[in-house]
GROMACS .gro file of C-alpha atoms in nm:
model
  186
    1UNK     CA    1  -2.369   0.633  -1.426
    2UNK     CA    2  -2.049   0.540  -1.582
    3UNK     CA    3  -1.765   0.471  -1.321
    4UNK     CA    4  -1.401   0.426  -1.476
    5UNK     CA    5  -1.178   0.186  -1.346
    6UNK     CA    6  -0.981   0.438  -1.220
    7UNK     CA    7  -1.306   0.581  -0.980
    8UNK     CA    8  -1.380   0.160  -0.944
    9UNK     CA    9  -1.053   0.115  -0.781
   10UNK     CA   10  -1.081   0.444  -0.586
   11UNK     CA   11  -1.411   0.360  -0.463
   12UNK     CA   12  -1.291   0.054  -0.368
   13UNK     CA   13  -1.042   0.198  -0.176
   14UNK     CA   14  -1.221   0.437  -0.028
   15UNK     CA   15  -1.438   0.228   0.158
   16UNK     CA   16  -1.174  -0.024   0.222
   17UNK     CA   17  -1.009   0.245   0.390
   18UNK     CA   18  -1.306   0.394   0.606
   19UNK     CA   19  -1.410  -0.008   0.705
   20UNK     CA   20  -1.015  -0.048   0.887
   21UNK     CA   21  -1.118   0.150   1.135
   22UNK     CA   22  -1.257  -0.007   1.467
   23UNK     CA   23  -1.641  -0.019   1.496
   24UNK     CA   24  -1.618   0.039   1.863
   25UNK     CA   25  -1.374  -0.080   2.170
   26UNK     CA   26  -1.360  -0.420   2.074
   27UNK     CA   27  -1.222  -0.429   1.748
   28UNK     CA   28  -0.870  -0.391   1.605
   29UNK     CA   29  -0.774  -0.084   1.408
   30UNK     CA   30  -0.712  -0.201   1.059
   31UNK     CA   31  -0.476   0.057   1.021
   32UNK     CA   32  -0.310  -0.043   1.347
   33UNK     CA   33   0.079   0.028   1.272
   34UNK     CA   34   0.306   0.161   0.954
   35UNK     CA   35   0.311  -0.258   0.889
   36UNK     CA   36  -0.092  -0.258   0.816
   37UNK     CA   37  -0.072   0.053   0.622
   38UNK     CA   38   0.229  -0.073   0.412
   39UNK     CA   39  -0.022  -0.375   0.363
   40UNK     CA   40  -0.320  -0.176   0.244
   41UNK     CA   41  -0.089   0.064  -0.001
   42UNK     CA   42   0.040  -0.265  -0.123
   43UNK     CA   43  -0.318  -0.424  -0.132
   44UNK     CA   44  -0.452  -0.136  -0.310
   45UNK     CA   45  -0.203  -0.078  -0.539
   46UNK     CA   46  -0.151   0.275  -0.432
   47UNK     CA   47   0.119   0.398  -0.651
   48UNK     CA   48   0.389   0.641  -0.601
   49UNK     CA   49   0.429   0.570  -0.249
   50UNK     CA   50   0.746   0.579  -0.067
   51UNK     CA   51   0.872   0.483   0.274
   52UNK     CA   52   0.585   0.519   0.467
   53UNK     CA   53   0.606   0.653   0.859
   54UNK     CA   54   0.398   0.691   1.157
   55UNK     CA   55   0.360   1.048   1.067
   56UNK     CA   56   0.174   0.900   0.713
   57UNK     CA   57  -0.002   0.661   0.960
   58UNK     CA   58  -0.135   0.913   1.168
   59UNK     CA   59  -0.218   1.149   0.844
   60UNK     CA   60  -0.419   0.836   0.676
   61UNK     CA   61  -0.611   0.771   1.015
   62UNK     CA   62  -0.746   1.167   1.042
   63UNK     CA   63  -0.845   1.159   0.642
   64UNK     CA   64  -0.980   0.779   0.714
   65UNK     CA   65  -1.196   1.014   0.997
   66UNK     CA   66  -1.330   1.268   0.760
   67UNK     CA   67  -1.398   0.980   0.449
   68UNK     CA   68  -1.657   0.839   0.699
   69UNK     CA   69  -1.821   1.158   0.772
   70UNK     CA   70  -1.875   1.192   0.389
   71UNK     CA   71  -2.044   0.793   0.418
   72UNK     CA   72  -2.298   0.961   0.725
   73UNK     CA   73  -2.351   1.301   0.523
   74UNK     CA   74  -2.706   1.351   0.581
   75UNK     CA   75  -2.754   1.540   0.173
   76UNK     CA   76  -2.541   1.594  -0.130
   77UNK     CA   77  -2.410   1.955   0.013
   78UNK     CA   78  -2.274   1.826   0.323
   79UNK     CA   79  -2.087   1.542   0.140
   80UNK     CA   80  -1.980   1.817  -0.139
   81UNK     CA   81  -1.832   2.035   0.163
   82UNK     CA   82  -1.632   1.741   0.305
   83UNK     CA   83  -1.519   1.668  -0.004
   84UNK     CA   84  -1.420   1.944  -0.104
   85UNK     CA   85  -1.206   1.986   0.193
   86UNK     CA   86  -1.052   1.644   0.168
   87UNK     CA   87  -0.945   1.728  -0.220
   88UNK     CA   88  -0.797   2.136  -0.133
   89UNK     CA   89  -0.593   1.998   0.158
   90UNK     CA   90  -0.444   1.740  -0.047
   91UNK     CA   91  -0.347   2.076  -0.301
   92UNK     CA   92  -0.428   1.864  -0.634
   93UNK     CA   93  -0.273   1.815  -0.929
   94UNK     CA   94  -0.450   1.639  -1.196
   95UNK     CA   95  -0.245   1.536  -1.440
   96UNK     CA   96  -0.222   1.202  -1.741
   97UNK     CA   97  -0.072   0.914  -1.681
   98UNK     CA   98   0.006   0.611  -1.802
   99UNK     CA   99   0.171   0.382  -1.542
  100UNK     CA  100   0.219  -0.038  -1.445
  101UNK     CA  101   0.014  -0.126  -1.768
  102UNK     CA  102  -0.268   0.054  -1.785
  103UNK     CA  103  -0.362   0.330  -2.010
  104UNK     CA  104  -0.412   0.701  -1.961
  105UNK     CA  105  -0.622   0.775  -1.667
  106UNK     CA  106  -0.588   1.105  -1.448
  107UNK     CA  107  -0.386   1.079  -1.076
  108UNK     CA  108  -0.525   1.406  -0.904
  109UNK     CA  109  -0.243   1.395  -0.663
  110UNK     CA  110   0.066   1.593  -0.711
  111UNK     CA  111   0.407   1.397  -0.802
  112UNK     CA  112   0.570   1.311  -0.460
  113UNK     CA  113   0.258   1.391  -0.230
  114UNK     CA  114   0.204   1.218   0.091
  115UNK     CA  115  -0.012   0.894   0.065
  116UNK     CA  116  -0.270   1.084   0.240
  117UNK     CA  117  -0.276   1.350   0.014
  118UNK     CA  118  -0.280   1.100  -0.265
  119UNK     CA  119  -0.548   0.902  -0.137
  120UNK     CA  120  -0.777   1.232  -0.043
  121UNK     CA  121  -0.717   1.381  -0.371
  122UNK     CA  122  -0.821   1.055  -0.590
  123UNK     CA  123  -1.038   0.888  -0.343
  124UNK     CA  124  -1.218   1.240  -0.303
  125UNK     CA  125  -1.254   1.297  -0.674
  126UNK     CA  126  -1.427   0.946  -0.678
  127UNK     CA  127  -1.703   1.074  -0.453
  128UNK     CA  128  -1.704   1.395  -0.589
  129UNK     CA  129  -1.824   1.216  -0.919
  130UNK     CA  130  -2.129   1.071  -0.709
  131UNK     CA  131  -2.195   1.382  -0.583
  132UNK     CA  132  -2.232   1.562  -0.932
  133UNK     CA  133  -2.388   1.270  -1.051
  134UNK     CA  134  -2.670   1.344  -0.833
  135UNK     CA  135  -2.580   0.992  -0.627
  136UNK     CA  136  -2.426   1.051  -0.316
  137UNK     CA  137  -2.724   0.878  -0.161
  138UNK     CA  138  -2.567   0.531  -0.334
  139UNK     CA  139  -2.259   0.627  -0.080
  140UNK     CA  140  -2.365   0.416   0.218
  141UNK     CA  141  -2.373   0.243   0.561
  142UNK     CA  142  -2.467  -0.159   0.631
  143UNK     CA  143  -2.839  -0.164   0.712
  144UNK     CA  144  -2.748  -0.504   0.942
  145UNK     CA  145  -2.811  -0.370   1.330
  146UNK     CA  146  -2.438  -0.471   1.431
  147UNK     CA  147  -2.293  -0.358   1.116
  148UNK     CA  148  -2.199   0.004   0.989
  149UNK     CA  149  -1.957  -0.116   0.725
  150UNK     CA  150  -1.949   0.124   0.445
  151UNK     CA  151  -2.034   0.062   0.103
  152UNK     CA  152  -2.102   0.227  -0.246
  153UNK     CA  153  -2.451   0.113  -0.354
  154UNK     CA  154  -2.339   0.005  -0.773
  155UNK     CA  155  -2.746  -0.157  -0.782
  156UNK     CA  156  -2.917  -0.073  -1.095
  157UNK     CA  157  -3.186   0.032  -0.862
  158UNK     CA  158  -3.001   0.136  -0.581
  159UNK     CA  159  -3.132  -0.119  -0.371
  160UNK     CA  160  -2.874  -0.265  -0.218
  161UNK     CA  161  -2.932  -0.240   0.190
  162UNK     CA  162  -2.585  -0.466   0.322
  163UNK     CA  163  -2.210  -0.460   0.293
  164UNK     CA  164  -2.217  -0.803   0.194
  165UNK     CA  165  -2.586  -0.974   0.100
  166UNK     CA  166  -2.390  -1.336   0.189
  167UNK     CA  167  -2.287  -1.255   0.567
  168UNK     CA  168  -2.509  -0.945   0.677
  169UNK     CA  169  -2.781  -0.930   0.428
  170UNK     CA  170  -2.855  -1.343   0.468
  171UNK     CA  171  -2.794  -1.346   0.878
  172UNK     CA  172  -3.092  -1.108   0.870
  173UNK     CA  173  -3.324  -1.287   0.640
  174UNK     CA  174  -3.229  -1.631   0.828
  175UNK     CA  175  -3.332  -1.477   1.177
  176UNK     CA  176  -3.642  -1.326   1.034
  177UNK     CA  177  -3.736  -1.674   0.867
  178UNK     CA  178  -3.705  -1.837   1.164
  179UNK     CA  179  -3.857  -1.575   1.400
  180UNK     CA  180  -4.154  -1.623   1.174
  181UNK     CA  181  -4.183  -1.993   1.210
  182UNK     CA  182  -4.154  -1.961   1.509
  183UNK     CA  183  -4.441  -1.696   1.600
  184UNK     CA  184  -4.647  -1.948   1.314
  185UNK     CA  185  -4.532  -2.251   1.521
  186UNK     CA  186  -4.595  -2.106   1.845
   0.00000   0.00000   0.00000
């Protein structure tokens, strides 16, 4: 499948986005005030953004919501519905741009829309392409038990079972290792 850098950086985002929010009662929203959002448009290099307000805040958290119920869709026409809620809400506009030094690529958002209408429309279009692709099963949660990260499965083989192979993927195989020499040991 060939993924633009355009759909690369909205993927990216897109599952930056849906990992901010707080695994359970413990942990801190990542989207916890305007400040934190400001810091994730920034991060992202969200453009056309302007002063962003709680009422943004509050939009990105409920469209944060319904990304993650496209990253537990159960089948490619549950995702598809999602998604294509997500992308009519945000009322897009595709359209060619060439902006900040890179070439022509297509925004999907209409000029001056809400950053949660931008980031439905183009981070939606980015899973739509999975979806039509025939790969929405590479649109995934962290296998770990005490991890549900999400994460977009890019393996040639789509193989990949962790957010991150270095913290969840080699916690697991370390605990296995040593549960087995211990049992051999014991």
């Amino acid at each position: 499948m060939l993924i633009t850098h355009d759909t690369r950086c909205a993927l990216d985002t897109v599952v930056d986005l849906v990992n901010t929010a707080p695994e359970d009662d413990t942990t801190p929203d990542g989207l916890s005030d305007v400040a934190s959002l400001e810091d994730f448009v920034r991060n992202h290099e969200v453009s056309d953004v302007g002063v962003l307000s709680e009422f943004d805040l509050s939009a990105v958290r409920k469209i944060r919501g319904r990304f993650a119920s496209v990253f537990a869709a159960p089948d490619a026409r549950a995702a598809a519905g999602l998604i294509n809620e997500l992308v009519a809400a945000a009322g897009t506009t595709p359209r060619l741009t060439d902006h900040d030094g890179y070439d022509w690529h297509v925004h999907y958002f209409a000029p001056g829309a809400s950053v949660a209408d931008h980031l439905a429309a183009d981070c939606g279009m980015a899973l739509a392409f999975f979806v039509v692709a025939g790969e929405q099963e590479r649109l995934r949660r962290c296998e770990a038990p005490d991890c549900r990260r999400a994460f977009v499965d890019l393996s040639r083989n789509r193989s990949r079972r962790y957010c991150d192979s270095r913290t969840c993927g080699n916690r697991l195989h370390v605990a296995a290792y040593r549960a087995r020499r211990k049992e051999a040991a014991g």
